[in-house]
DNA sequence: TTATTTTGTATAACTATTATACTAAATTTC
DNA sequence: GAAATTTAGTATAATAGTTATACAAAATAA
């Protein structure tokens, strides 16, 4: 059992510096070689050699000079964002959404497909056809499909690559999703994550939390869960179920939950709980109407949302104590409730946690909108993009 | 704001391979050069050159040959565990314990000192004298004091290096501990962590969890808190208060807590709660007597411990959902309650979490005994030992 | 005694970084 | 308007750690 991490040699050195270079370009583009050198601390020549490699492979391009300051004008380098596409797939109960972006994350197209059959193999076959079609349409792009992020209902065991437990799509339980996807699409890279994890990653790449190191993403569509982003990566726990807080106990003698436990957070603070409080169903009152009612100031809805925020706040006490995040993002349908919900949450937090533990904490509602989860799926690809690019650039032959 | 991680050059390569070498020696000592090469994947010559450097500096030594298999007998290499000392300091309310070990973590000596003055400067002056004395006593050791782990009451902000909040030693709140320690001991490396974090690290280095990747350490001496170890490092959160679960809500309309919140876990599952349940105080009945009573089967104590385990279990539901650990270790005084407590915990867990989320989970009571926290302090030093050794070995001049 | 096996070293080739010197191309100054 | 200055980028040779090859050392097996 050998010690972790690659061994040190020239290949590793090259890889590391190629990574510094591409990450810096991605973060500050467009950029001159000189600027890359000063930002990374790399030697000018090292930067030139890395950039040359990327240029050769057509991954970056020279944009020409811009004469702003004095001295020889810099040649701006930029990634060719049209050189490949990212695919994000959000699998819901009755449908799945496919979002296609360029390498900068800019949306190119999105489409919703029905999930006609709950059998996961149906999905695998369907997405395989869609991906084959996308590969054809975008075949002039040098890098093709750089990765496919798949956001699933339920948990995902990253050790076994098996769908762990999906309350909404029971047929998927125990399915070897990665294996089936990879077998049918051997040239493609897949990244599978549960929705709250992808939500967290989405906020880091597309939301208000670009440079954040510690974020917790809270989401409820019907049940509830959270995703934890910590110092550059998702906190998954040993088998991929970290953040299953919908079933954490906030009221030990409270309402009986479907999971068998009592007083689960999602019995009080989920969309499900909100509908119960309103004595309505989504069939009777679509969630958009509830949002409208809150924004209009409807008293019954407002008070229900206030109560929801109170219970959300109680659970967030536990989130804050458990993870000590710098930022909490409320996503999913919950996030659409906006400021009224936040006000209520803060009221409860201030009563429940000494102020020193709330200092600097930012809580906001996601503003990624309807495609939020699909953007989360794309962010799984973007997160690995530097590695993908480097591997391509360092290939011996094209 | 430049991208994280060092840039790639030959120095880095050397450092990486020196690290592979020393970590492999530490993990499998004693070891031949050939074995190091095969374990690490490094080239034989690379291993030879790294080992030579360590030999030159006297950090490792050749033990001579052992002719087991056929072929030329290997020369065994081992670290000189007497080449330096680790110091661990456990600061409690009225006293502090200093544990001295060799580089393998073997205890050399330990001593308890009274904390005569609550002013943190008193402690700083006292430990400075003790360290100066230790440095003198062990001055024949090449590396001297390789590090000092300090375990404090309360939290510690790793960004500001200020003691965050200490309920038991209020005088320490806001104290620049690291600065004061380093100013007086400029040649020493200090590692400061709250007790539950050090507890977790101690289990990884000294306890039953050597190769564990995901561990949560739960401790109560009076209040409660947890430390989370995740994939090689402590999970601290953004400001170092992650794991403050003693004040997480398990009963939202429950007992009023000193923190202002209601239904905090530690109102039900801490040593404090146990004494309240027993209507006793530690002055009347030392904790050791409670442990004796449980082991003797005293009915009142047994039922109180059973209840404690039930409440612990409820909070552990939240721990399991939040962190998805592979191992939970019960430490501090709580851990002394042993199997009766574990039985009660498991009873509650099985009622509260579907079995699939408990699969493979190991829960045990720490068996590190009285010096457990002090060993945790030493483990903070051992955790950084490879880095310390490498820095020393790569120094230009001695 | 010889062949084989395994350990460890010596040597030269390889390659990415790096320091130095240099060219390129702009603005500022005189 | 020419010269000086400043900044960007390249060319070249030096440096240094890994690595492949060959080889020496020291044991067992045949």
Short mmCIF file of N, CA, C and O in Angstrom, two decimals, chain B residues 117 148 168 238 299 356 396:
data_model
loop_
_atom_site.label_atom_id
_atom_site.label_comp_id
_atom_site.label_asym_id
_atom_site.label_seq_id
_atom_site.Cartn_x
_atom_site.Cartn_y
_atom_site.Cartn_z
N UNK B 117 -2.43 30.56 37.39
CA UNK B 117 -3.04 31.84 37.01
C UNK B 117 -3.78 31.63 35.70
O UNK B 117 -3.25 31.00 34.79
N UNK B 148 5.81 21.36 18.91
CA UNK B 148 5.06 21.39 20.17
C UNK B 148 3.57 21.50 19.83
O UNK B 148 3.13 22.50 19.26
N UNK B 168 -14.54 27.61 29.11
CA UNK B 168 -13.98 27.21 30.39
C UNK B 168 -12.85 28.11 30.86
O UNK B 168 -12.58 28.20 32.04
N UNK B 238 -14.55 27.46 8.10
CA UNK B 238 -13.92 28.70 7.64
C UNK B 238 -13.14 29.41 8.74
O UNK B 238 -12.13 30.04 8.47
N UNK B 299 -28.12 -0.05 39.35
CA UNK B 299 -29.29 0.14 38.48
C UNK B 299 -29.53 1.61 38.15
O UNK B 299 -29.82 1.96 37.01
N UNK B 356 -29.16 0.90 5.75
CA UNK B 356 -28.17 1.06 4.68
C UNK B 356 -27.22 2.23 4.96
O UNK B 356 -26.12 2.27 4.42
N UNK B 396 20.84 23.77 3.44
CA UNK B 396 22.17 23.86 2.84
C UNK B 396 23.25 23.46 3.82
O UNK B 396 24.05 22.57 3.59
#
